[in-house]
mmCIF file of C-alpha atoms and ligand atoms in Angstrom:
data_model
loop_
_atom_site.group_PDB
_atom_site.id
_atom_site.type_symbol
_atom_site.label_atom_id
_atom_site.label_comp_id
_atom_site.label_asym_id
_atom_site.label_seq_id
_atom_site.Cartn_x
_atom_site.Cartn_y
_atom_site.Cartn_z
ATOM 1 C CA UNK L 1 -0.033 -0.044 0.012
ATOM 2 C CA UNK L 2 2.752 2.312 1.113
ATOM 3 C CA UNK L 3 4.943 1.488 -1.966
ATOM 4 C CA UNK L 4 1.964 2.004 -4.184
ATOM 5 C CA UNK L 5 1.470 5.524 -2.678
ATOM 6 C CA UNK L 6 5.076 6.351 -3.148
ATOM 7 C CA UNK L 7 4.899 5.066 -6.740
ATOM 8 C CA UNK L 8 2.020 7.426 -7.646
ATOM 9 C CA UNK L 9 3.883 10.274 -5.978
ATOM 10 C CA UNK L 10 6.954 9.523 -8.241
ATOM 11 C CA UNK L 11 4.751 9.377 -11.214
ATOM 12 C CA UNK L 12 3.236 12.490 -10.503
ATOM 13 C CA UNK L 13 6.406 14.152 -10.254
ATOM 14 C CA UNK L 14 7.715 12.940 -13.359
ATOM 15 C CA UNK L 15 4.490 13.978 -14.965
ATOM 16 C CA UNK L 16 4.855 17.596 -13.471
ATOM 17 C CA UNK L 17 8.290 17.858 -14.453
ATOM 18 C CA UNK L 18 7.484 16.887 -18.016
ATOM 19 C CA UNK L 19 4.767 19.364 -18.421
ATOM 20 C CA UNK L 20 6.708 22.037 -16.749
ATOM 21 C CA UNK L 21 9.656 21.274 -19.423
ATOM 22 C CA UNK L 22 7.128 21.173 -22.202
ATOM 23 C CA UNK L 23 5.654 24.534 -21.063
ATOM 24 C CA UNK L 24 8.874 26.072 -20.845
ATOM 25 C CA UNK L 25 9.929 24.738 -24.346
ATOM 26 C CA UNK L 26 6.934 26.330 -25.974
ATOM 27 C CA UNK L 27 7.283 29.704 -24.377
ATOM 28 C CA UNK L 28 10.870 29.792 -25.140
ATOM 29 C CA UNK L 29 10.276 28.850 -28.834
ATOM 30 C CA UNK L 30 12.688 30.796 -30.904
ATOM 31 C CA UNK L 31 15.305 30.925 -28.333
ATOM 32 C CA UNK L 32 17.738 27.869 -27.759
ATOM 33 C CA UNK L 33 15.546 26.481 -25.003
ATOM 34 C CA UNK L 34 18.817 25.934 -23.002
ATOM 35 C CA UNK L 35 17.515 27.688 -20.006
ATOM 36 C CA UNK L 36 15.135 25.147 -19.379
ATOM 37 C CA UNK L 37 17.635 22.359 -18.733
ATOM 38 C CA UNK L 38 18.382 20.963 -15.385
ATOM 39 C CA UNK L 39 22.053 21.217 -14.261
ATOM 40 C CA UNK L 40 24.013 18.023 -13.223
ATOM 41 C CA UNK L 41 25.530 17.662 -9.675
ATOM 42 C CA UNK L 42 29.015 16.370 -8.757
ATOM 43 C CA UNK L 43 29.613 14.781 -5.349
ATOM 44 C CA UNK L 44 32.987 13.700 -3.984
ATOM 45 C CA UNK L 45 33.198 11.672 -0.895
ATOM 46 C CA UNK L 46 36.382 11.243 1.094
ATOM 47 C CA UNK L 47 37.145 7.437 1.605
ATOM 48 C CA UNK L 48 35.854 4.230 2.299
ATOM 49 C CA UNK L 49 37.867 3.095 5.053
ATOM 50 C CA UNK L 50 37.729 5.952 7.825
ATOM 51 C CA UNK L 51 34.117 5.153 8.575
ATOM 52 C CA UNK L 52 31.667 2.647 6.992
ATOM 53 C CA UNK L 53 29.139 5.202 6.403
ATOM 54 C CA UNK L 54 30.722 6.829 3.178
ATOM 55 C CA UNK L 55 30.421 3.319 1.531
ATOM 56 C CA UNK L 56 27.274 2.230 2.929
ATOM 57 C CA UNK L 57 24.953 5.263 3.692
ATOM 58 C CA UNK L 58 25.951 8.669 2.205
ATOM 59 C CA UNK L 59 26.458 7.579 -1.341
ATOM 60 C CA UNK L 60 23.148 5.375 -1.483
ATOM 61 C CA UNK L 61 20.845 8.034 0.047
ATOM 62 C CA UNK L 62 22.322 10.859 -2.281
ATOM 63 C CA UNK L 63 21.616 8.733 -5.289
ATOM 64 C CA UNK L 64 18.229 8.038 -4.233
ATOM 65 C CA UNK L 65 17.316 11.642 -3.688
ATOM 66 C CA UNK L 66 18.870 12.813 -6.839
ATOM 67 C CA UNK L 67 17.390 9.957 -8.822
ATOM 68 C CA UNK L 68 13.866 10.785 -7.241
ATOM 69 C CA UNK L 69 14.272 14.550 -8.189
ATOM 70 C CA UNK L 70 15.391 13.497 -11.955
ATOM 71 C CA UNK L 71 18.611 15.469 -11.502
ATOM 72 C CA UNK L 72 21.591 13.770 -13.051
ATOM 73 C CA UNK L 73 24.434 13.312 -10.316
ATOM 74 C CA UNK L 74 27.955 11.860 -10.526
ATOM 75 C CA UNK L 75 28.771 10.478 -7.001
ATOM 76 C CA UNK L 76 32.430 9.471 -6.685
ATOM 77 C CA UNK L 77 34.751 8.649 -3.869
ATOM 78 C CA UNK L 78 38.436 9.699 -3.635
ATOM 79 C CA UNK L 79 39.518 6.704 -1.700
ATOM 80 C CA UNK L 80 41.695 8.736 0.836
ATOM 81 C CA UNK L 81 43.698 9.998 -2.201
ATOM 82 C CA UNK L 82 44.127 13.851 -2.392
ATOM 83 C CA UNK L 83 45.344 13.842 -5.792
ATOM 84 C CA UNK L 84 42.703 11.514 -6.770
ATOM 85 C CA UNK L 85 40.201 14.046 -5.140
ATOM 86 C CA UNK L 86 41.657 16.836 -7.290
ATOM 87 C CA UNK L 87 41.393 14.703 -10.571
ATOM 88 C CA UNK L 88 37.729 13.858 -9.838
ATOM 89 C CA UNK L 89 36.972 17.603 -9.402
ATOM 90 C CA UNK L 90 38.654 18.627 -12.440
ATOM 91 C CA UNK L 91 36.634 15.823 -14.291
ATOM 92 C CA UNK L 92 33.159 17.181 -12.736
ATOM 93 C CA UNK L 93 34.245 20.870 -13.379
ATOM 94 C CA UNK L 94 35.088 20.015 -16.947
ATOM 95 C CA UNK L 95 31.777 18.189 -17.290
ATOM 96 C CA UNK L 96 29.955 21.445 -16.423
ATOM 97 C CA UNK L 97 28.211 20.526 -13.208
ATOM 98 C CA UNK L 98 26.122 23.160 -11.957
ATOM 99 C CA UNK L 99 26.803 22.096 -8.227
ATOM 100 C CA UNK L 100 29.636 20.529 -6.539
ATOM 101 C CA UNK L 101 29.139 18.887 -3.214
ATOM 102 C CA UNK L 102 32.520 17.824 -1.260
ATOM 103 C CA UNK L 103 33.494 16.031 1.967
ATOM 104 C CA UNK L 104 37.107 17.383 2.203
ATOM 105 C CA UNK L 105 40.232 15.092 3.057
ATOM 106 C CA UNK L 106 41.515 18.423 4.482
ATOM 107 C CA UNK L 107 40.937 21.895 4.394
ATOM 108 C CA UNK L 108 43.786 22.841 1.999
ATOM 109 C CA UNK L 109 43.081 20.441 -0.807
ATOM 110 C CA UNK L 110 39.381 21.098 -0.422
ATOM 111 C CA UNK L 111 39.833 24.801 -0.748
ATOM 112 C CA UNK L 112 41.693 24.276 -3.980
ATOM 113 C CA UNK L 113 38.771 22.483 -5.437
ATOM 114 C CA UNK L 114 36.386 24.864 -4.114
ATOM 115 C CA UNK L 115 38.332 27.740 -5.748
ATOM 116 C CA UNK L 116 38.274 26.144 -8.982
ATOM 117 C CA UNK L 117 34.683 25.291 -8.904
ATOM 118 C CA UNK L 118 33.774 29.020 -8.046
ATOM 119 C CA UNK L 119 36.115 30.336 -10.781
ATOM 120 C CA UNK L 120 34.030 27.982 -13.063
ATOM 121 C CA UNK L 121 30.691 29.555 -11.823
ATOM 122 C CA UNK L 122 29.706 26.222 -10.003
ATOM 123 C CA UNK L 123 27.900 26.430 -6.736
ATOM 124 C CA UNK L 124 29.602 24.500 -3.860
ATOM 125 C CA UNK L 125 28.309 22.732 -0.748
ATOM 126 C CA UNK L 126 30.713 21.540 1.927
ATOM 127 C CA UNK L 127 29.022 18.215 3.138
ATOM 128 C CA UNK L 128 29.627 16.946 6.706
ATOM 129 C CA UNK L 129 33.202 18.672 6.941
ATOM 130 C CA UNK L 130 33.541 22.380 6.797
ATOM 131 C CA UNK L 131 36.386 23.559 4.495
ATOM 132 C CA UNK L 132 38.354 26.039 6.640
ATOM 133 C CA UNK L 133 38.576 29.151 4.700
ATOM 134 C CA UNK L 134 37.109 27.464 1.898
ATOM 135 C CA UNK L 135 34.195 29.798 0.966
ATOM 136 C CA UNK L 136 31.735 27.174 0.153
ATOM 137 C CA UNK L 137 28.173 28.570 -0.510
ATOM 138 C CA UNK L 138 26.474 26.199 1.721
ATOM 139 C CA UNK L 139 27.444 23.782 4.663
ATOM 140 C CA UNK L 140 25.457 20.713 5.720
ATOM 141 C CA UNK L 141 26.247 18.686 8.830
ATOM 142 C CA UNK L 142 25.303 17.866 12.342
ATOM 143 C CA UNK L 143 25.984 19.844 15.620
ATOM 144 C CA UNK L 144 29.473 18.452 15.926
ATOM 145 C CA UNK L 145 30.230 19.864 19.269
ATOM 146 C CA UNK L 146 27.209 18.156 20.435
ATOM 147 C CA UNK L 147 28.501 14.794 19.080
ATOM 148 C CA UNK L 148 31.457 15.164 21.263
ATOM 149 C CA UNK L 149 29.406 16.225 24.189
ATOM 150 C CA UNK L 150 27.204 12.990 23.998
ATOM 151 C CA UNK L 151 30.300 11.075 23.679
ATOM 152 C CA UNK L 152 31.969 12.643 26.598
ATOM 153 C CA UNK L 153 28.663 12.169 28.892
ATOM 154 C CA UNK L 154 28.275 8.495 27.411
ATOM 155 C CA UNK L 155 31.903 7.783 28.653
ATOM 156 C CA UNK L 156 31.212 9.309 32.088
ATOM 157 C CA UNK L 157 28.028 7.546 32.438
ATOM 158 C CA UNK L 158 29.643 3.917 31.633
ATOM 159 C CA UNK L 159 32.650 4.750 33.935
ATOM 160 C CA UNK L 160 30.193 5.499 36.817
ATOM 161 C CA UNK L 161 28.408 2.334 36.175
ATOM 162 C CA UNK L 162 31.573 0.519 36.682
ATOM 163 C CA UNK L 163 32.199 2.254 39.925
ATOM 164 C CA UNK L 164 36.016 3.131 39.143
ATOM 165 C CA UNK L 165 37.609 5.726 41.547
ATOM 166 C CA UNK L 166 39.446 8.439 39.442
ATOM 167 C CA UNK L 167 39.798 6.102 36.479
ATOM 168 C CA UNK L 168 42.367 7.232 33.726
ATOM 169 C CA UNK L 169 40.792 8.181 30.567
ATOM 170 C CA UNK L 170 42.656 7.912 27.194
ATOM 171 C CA UNK L 171 41.532 10.082 24.432
ATOM 172 C CA UNK L 172 41.798 8.999 20.834
ATOM 173 C CA UNK L 173 40.720 11.902 18.586
ATOM 174 C CA UNK L 174 39.974 12.040 14.781
ATOM 175 C CA UNK L 175 42.073 13.274 11.843
ATOM 176 C CA UNK L 176 43.972 16.570 12.980
ATOM 177 C CA UNK L 177 43.106 17.965 9.610
ATOM 178 C CA UNK L 178 39.318 17.202 9.939
ATOM 179 C CA UNK L 179 37.590 20.354 11.353
ATOM 180 C CA UNK L 180 34.846 17.900 12.769
ATOM 181 C CA UNK L 181 37.518 16.055 14.765
ATOM 182 C CA UNK L 182 38.261 19.405 16.409
ATOM 183 C CA UNK L 183 34.552 20.293 16.990
ATOM 184 C CA UNK L 184 34.194 16.620 18.665
ATOM 185 C CA UNK L 185 37.180 17.057 20.831
ATOM 186 C CA UNK L 186 35.760 20.536 21.833
ATOM 187 C CA UNK L 187 32.643 18.806 23.053
ATOM 188 C CA UNK L 188 33.941 15.944 24.849
ATOM 189 C CA UNK L 189 36.596 18.008 26.501
ATOM 190 C CA UNK L 190 34.010 20.209 27.721
ATOM 191 C CA UNK L 191 32.604 17.371 29.661
ATOM 192 C CA UNK L 192 35.743 15.567 30.599
ATOM 193 C CA UNK L 193 38.013 18.555 31.486
ATOM 194 C CA UNK L 194 36.123 19.758 34.539
ATOM 195 C CA UNK L 195 36.121 16.147 35.792
ATOM 196 C CA UNK L 196 39.695 15.933 35.326
ATOM 197 C CA UNK L 197 40.170 19.005 37.194
ATOM 198 C CA UNK L 198 37.982 18.050 40.197
ATOM 199 C CA UNK L 199 39.754 14.592 40.424
ATOM 200 C CA UNK L 200 36.666 12.418 39.322
ATOM 201 C CA UNK L 201 38.575 11.182 36.496
ATOM 202 C CA UNK L 202 42.282 11.211 35.593
ATOM 203 C CA UNK L 203 43.617 12.552 32.584
ATOM 204 C CA UNK L 204 45.468 9.809 30.612
ATOM 205 C CA UNK L 205 47.288 9.958 27.027
ATOM 206 C CA UNK L 206 45.574 12.034 24.128
ATOM 207 C CA UNK L 207 46.289 11.579 20.608
ATOM 208 C CA UNK L 208 45.009 12.472 17.220
ATOM 209 C CA UNK L 209 44.750 9.742 14.592
ATOM 210 C CA UNK L 210 46.094 10.818 10.923
ATOM 211 C CA UNK L 211 43.360 10.463 8.339
ATOM 212 C CA UNK L 212 41.144 8.714 10.966
ATOM 213 C CA UNK L 213 43.093 5.568 9.876
ATOM 214 C CA UNK L 214 41.786 2.856 11.973
ATOM 215 C CA UNK L 215 44.814 0.557 11.676
ATOM 216 C CA UNK L 216 47.199 3.328 12.946
ATOM 217 C CA UNK L 217 44.522 4.270 15.710
ATOM 218 C CA UNK L 218 44.946 0.572 16.964
ATOM 219 C CA UNK L 219 48.668 1.015 17.043
ATOM 220 C CA UNK L 220 48.396 4.212 18.853
ATOM 221 C CA UNK L 221 46.283 2.986 21.441
ATOM 222 C CA UNK L 222 48.266 -0.292 22.021
ATOM 223 C CA UNK L 223 51.187 2.192 22.717
ATOM 224 C CA UNK L 224 49.252 4.026 25.162
ATOM 225 C CA UNK L 225 47.832 0.851 26.808
ATOM 226 C CA UNK L 226 51.437 -0.751 27.215
ATOM 227 C CA UNK L 227 52.790 2.550 28.708
ATOM 228 C CA UNK L 228 49.641 2.752 31.091
ATOM 229 C CA UNK L 229 48.075 -0.294 31.897
ATOM 230 C CA UNK L 230 45.540 1.368 34.085
ATOM 231 C CA UNK L 231 43.586 3.032 31.446
ATOM 232 C CA UNK L 232 40.059 2.539 32.278
ATOM 233 C CA UNK L 233 38.178 4.355 29.714
ATOM 234 C CA UNK L 234 38.593 5.251 26.076
ATOM 235 C CA UNK L 235 37.176 8.312 24.329
ATOM 236 C CA UNK L 236 37.451 6.864 20.825
ATOM 237 C CA UNK L 237 36.114 9.489 18.252
ATOM 238 C CA UNK L 238 34.328 7.053 15.918
ATOM 239 C CA UNK L 239 33.214 3.409 15.683
ATOM 240 C CA UNK L 240 36.015 2.587 13.551
ATOM 241 C CA UNK L 241 38.632 3.921 15.811
ATOM 242 C CA UNK L 242 36.611 2.447 18.794
ATOM 243 C CA UNK L 243 36.671 -0.957 17.213
ATOM 244 C CA UNK L 244 40.620 -0.723 16.738
ATOM 245 C CA UNK L 245 40.693 -0.034 20.575
ATOM 246 C CA UNK L 246 38.261 -2.895 21.325
ATOM 247 C CA UNK L 247 40.508 -5.301 19.298
ATOM 248 C CA UNK L 248 43.570 -4.176 21.340
ATOM 249 C CA UNK L 249 41.710 -4.591 24.603
ATOM 250 C CA UNK L 250 40.696 -8.208 23.552
ATOM 251 C CA UNK L 251 44.289 -9.123 23.090
ATOM 252 C CA UNK L 252 44.970 -7.951 26.643
ATOM 253 C CA UNK L 253 41.837 -9.566 27.937
ATOM 254 C CA UNK L 254 40.557 -6.249 28.918
ATOM 255 C CA UNK L 255 37.414 -5.886 26.663
ATOM 256 C CA UNK L 256 34.163 -5.066 28.581
ATOM 257 C CA UNK L 257 36.226 -3.833 31.515
ATOM 258 C CA UNK L 258 37.351 -0.459 29.806
ATOM 259 C CA UNK L 259 34.375 1.528 28.493
ATOM 260 C CA UNK L 260 34.990 2.626 24.784
ATOM 261 C CA UNK L 261 33.011 5.126 22.826
ATOM 262 C CA UNK L 262 32.024 5.671 19.237
ATOM 263 C CA UNK L 263 30.163 7.341 16.443
ATOM 264 C CA UNK L 264 28.260 6.766 13.381
ATOM 265 C CA UNK L 265 26.106 3.728 14.728
ATOM 266 C CA UNK L 266 27.659 1.435 12.270
ATOM 267 C CA UNK L 267 26.870 -2.218 12.290
ATOM 268 C CA UNK L 268 30.079 -3.193 13.817
ATOM 269 C CA UNK L 269 29.936 -0.432 16.352
ATOM 270 C CA UNK L 270 26.066 -1.593 17.346
ATOM 271 C CA UNK L 271 27.408 -5.003 17.771
ATOM 272 C CA UNK L 272 30.418 -4.099 19.912
ATOM 273 C CA UNK L 273 27.713 -2.277 21.973
ATOM 274 C CA UNK L 274 25.588 -5.533 22.210
ATOM 275 C CA UNK L 275 28.568 -7.556 23.058
ATOM 276 C CA UNK L 276 29.321 -5.306 25.887
ATOM 277 C CA UNK L 277 32.707 -4.108 24.593
ATOM 278 C CA UNK L 278 31.673 -0.613 23.605
ATOM 279 C CA UNK L 279 29.745 1.850 25.704
ATOM 280 C CA UNK L 280 27.835 3.937 23.391
ATOM 281 C CA UNK L 281 27.782 5.336 19.951
ATOM 282 C CA UNK L 282 26.413 8.538 18.412
ATOM 283 C CA UNK L 283 23.709 8.173 15.737
ATOM 284 C CA UNK L 284 23.625 10.694 12.849
ATOM 285 C CA UNK L 285 20.803 10.338 10.780
ATOM 286 C CA UNK L 286 22.923 10.263 7.404
ATOM 287 C CA UNK L 287 19.510 10.037 5.449
ATOM 288 C CA UNK L 288 18.461 13.501 6.975
ATOM 289 C CA UNK L 289 22.067 14.912 6.288
ATOM 290 C CA UNK L 290 22.107 13.641 2.546
ATOM 291 C CA UNK L 291 18.589 14.948 1.949
ATOM 292 C CA UNK L 292 19.390 18.464 3.351
ATOM 293 C CA UNK L 293 22.296 18.539 1.044
ATOM 294 C CA UNK L 294 20.506 17.072 -2.029
ATOM 295 C CA UNK L 295 17.601 19.585 -1.394
ATOM 296 C CA UNK L 296 20.060 22.380 -1.695
ATOM 297 C CA UNK L 297 21.830 21.147 -4.813
ATOM 298 C CA UNK L 298 18.390 20.093 -6.752
ATOM 299 C CA UNK L 299 17.232 23.399 -6.105
ATOM 300 C CA UNK L 300 20.390 25.055 -7.604
ATOM 301 C CA UNK L 301 20.249 22.628 -10.283
ATOM 302 C CA UNK L 302 16.770 23.687 -11.225
ATOM 303 C CA UNK L 303 17.690 27.149 -11.314
ATOM 304 C CA UNK L 304 15.838 28.032 -8.006
ATOM 305 C CA UNK L 305 17.136 29.796 -5.139
ATOM 306 C CA UNK L 306 17.367 27.312 -2.295
ATOM 307 C CA UNK L 307 15.588 28.232 1.100
ATOM 308 C CA UNK L 308 16.557 25.655 3.281
ATOM 309 C CA UNK L 309 19.667 26.678 4.657
ATOM 310 C CA UNK L 310 18.277 28.641 7.321
ATOM 311 C CA UNK L 311 21.349 28.596 9.832
ATOM 312 C CA UNK L 312 24.729 29.864 9.734
ATOM 313 C CA UNK L 313 28.237 28.758 10.588
ATOM 314 C CA UNK L 314 31.144 30.944 11.243
ATOM 315 C CA UNK L 315 34.307 29.765 9.389
ATOM 316 C CA UNK L 316 36.799 30.103 12.101
ATOM 317 C CA UNK L 317 39.513 30.768 9.448
ATOM 318 C CA UNK L 318 37.739 33.301 6.995
ATOM 319 C CA UNK L 319 35.296 34.443 9.614
ATOM 320 C CA UNK L 320 32.822 34.244 6.719
ATOM 321 C CA UNK L 321 29.147 33.340 7.743
ATOM 322 C CA UNK L 322 28.186 30.262 6.009
ATOM 323 C CA UNK L 323 24.329 29.267 5.177
ATOM 324 C CA UNK L 324 23.812 26.043 6.952
ATOM 325 C CA UNK L 325 22.018 23.105 7.904
ATOM 326 C CA UNK L 326 22.843 21.759 11.382
ATOM 327 C CA UNK L 327 21.265 18.418 12.427
ATOM 328 C CA UNK L 328 20.838 17.058 15.937
ATOM 329 C CA UNK L 329 22.933 13.915 16.773
ATOM 330 C CA UNK L 330 21.504 11.193 19.170
ATOM 331 C CA UNK L 331 23.416 9.079 21.880
ATOM 332 C CA UNK L 332 22.941 5.396 21.523
ATOM 333 C CA UNK L 333 23.391 2.734 24.024
ATOM 334 C CA UNK L 334 22.246 -0.843 24.288
ATOM 335 C CA UNK L 335 18.786 0.204 25.012
ATOM 336 C CA UNK L 336 18.244 2.407 22.278
ATOM 337 C CA UNK L 337 19.793 0.406 19.384
ATOM 338 C CA UNK L 338 16.347 -0.296 18.443
ATOM 339 C CA UNK L 339 15.610 3.272 17.393
ATOM 340 C CA UNK L 340 18.420 2.918 14.973
ATOM 341 C CA UNK L 341 16.953 0.043 13.573
ATOM 342 C CA UNK L 342 13.533 1.608 13.671
ATOM 343 C CA UNK L 343 14.857 4.547 11.742
ATOM 344 C CA UNK L 344 15.893 2.272 8.805
ATOM 345 C CA UNK L 345 19.651 2.993 9.057
ATOM 346 C CA UNK L 346 20.547 -0.429 9.898
ATOM 347 C CA UNK L 347 18.433 -3.541 9.674
ATOM 348 C CA UNK L 348 17.801 -6.074 12.353
ATOM 349 C CA UNK L 349 19.268 -8.829 10.048
ATOM 350 C CA UNK L 350 22.502 -6.942 9.751
ATOM 351 C CA UNK L 351 23.022 -6.201 13.478
ATOM 352 C CA UNK L 352 21.502 -9.409 15.103
ATOM 353 C CA UNK L 353 23.456 -12.059 13.307
ATOM 354 C CA UNK L 354 23.707 -15.282 15.003
ATOM 355 C CA UNK L 355 26.466 -14.502 17.359
ATOM 356 C CA UNK L 356 24.377 -11.438 18.546
ATOM 357 C CA UNK L 357 20.807 -12.970 18.466
ATOM 358 C CA UNK L 358 20.502 -13.472 22.291
ATOM 359 C CA UNK L 359 22.110 -9.938 23.015
ATOM 360 C CA UNK L 360 19.530 -8.735 20.537
ATOM 361 C CA UNK L 361 16.628 -10.117 22.433
ATOM 362 C CA UNK L 362 17.874 -8.766 25.750
ATOM 363 C CA UNK L 363 18.295 -5.297 24.134
ATOM 364 C CA UNK L 364 14.466 -5.382 23.278
ATOM 365 C CA UNK L 365 15.155 -5.674 19.528
ATOM 366 C CA UNK L 366 12.401 -7.726 17.911
HETATM 367 C C1 BGC R 401 32.473 12.467 10.139
HETATM 368 C C2 BGC R 401 32.188 11.109 10.951
HETATM 369 C C3 BGC R 401 33.512 10.166 10.508
HETATM 370 C C4 BGC R 401 34.672 10.654 10.160
HETATM 371 C C5 BGC R 401 35.631 9.671 9.642
HETATM 372 C C6 BGC R 401 33.938 12.897 10.277
HETATM 373 O O1 BGC R 401 34.111 14.048 9.662
HETATM 374 O O2 BGC R 401 31.820 13.371 10.796
HETATM 375 O O3 BGC R 401 30.993 10.587 10.684
HETATM 376 O O4 BGC R 401 33.210 8.980 11.160
HETATM 377 O O5 BGC R 401 34.693 11.757 9.540
HETATM 378 O O6 BGC R 401 35.335 9.436 8.395
#
């Protein structure tokens, strides 16, 4: 029934689009008629390793939105390679996209692409990561300081539940060249620093992981742990880094005793929570984020002025005020994994495989 309604709506859209196009052509007879054409959109995603989201969620949702709107979109992934990122951008610019959406690999290389696009008259959208000093026309993301606050509070709650006295907390931050990692850290440090200061928690090692490289994150954490066996909690900035930490903890038979945080509500992260090895994750509804970005891009591609970027973010480098959409993240613990499934971000079948079946039932996932 629901499918039927959607199908009808889609036909309706197509029909309207067709009529509108005809109408324009008629009224424009005598001219070239080029003004009625819908522009193309280019999207460059960063990699497929720093988080599962780029491979499994963003590309899929963006494609669905552009397809539904009848807007031609070229969605590519730079696979963590900054040269490749530039090459993809050059191709899209040469191909005359009307809008370019990027998730930068760092602000410097991101800005180079945004500058070239701007020079070619292409509208630009920073997706998820703000390109510092980049001058994109729009920015779509989550409240990333809030993401960090949820992680900090989640870790504090898990440590409290363990009844540890003055537990040592290690921090494993995201990439030093990702503005989001800076914002996440600002958020969790705003929770943790006062507790280090009043002696509730003990400040342990704190390091950033270049390019969010999960394997390197594991190596860094193993060094932290061998130098400080008393680490009792780990603020890991996303699920990939959290899983790298958990793998090391397993090796030392410490998993489950040392709460670890995460972010992205990946299948692996949710399973680590079910197993009791991960304390929490942060769910960012990627569909909302990709819908917000595609809505802006679709409006521009159709020659309309977008009206949905009602917020603003100040670029700390250029001090420019960037029209933005910032969405709200949600903390997820064992009890609320079911909410992520209900939202359709992951399926029960993906999360509740045989090894997690009992834990799923216990967590109220039906
Ligand atoms: C994103 C996170 C992601 C991380 C690594 C950040 O910029 O906001 O969702 O886990 O990059 O890809």
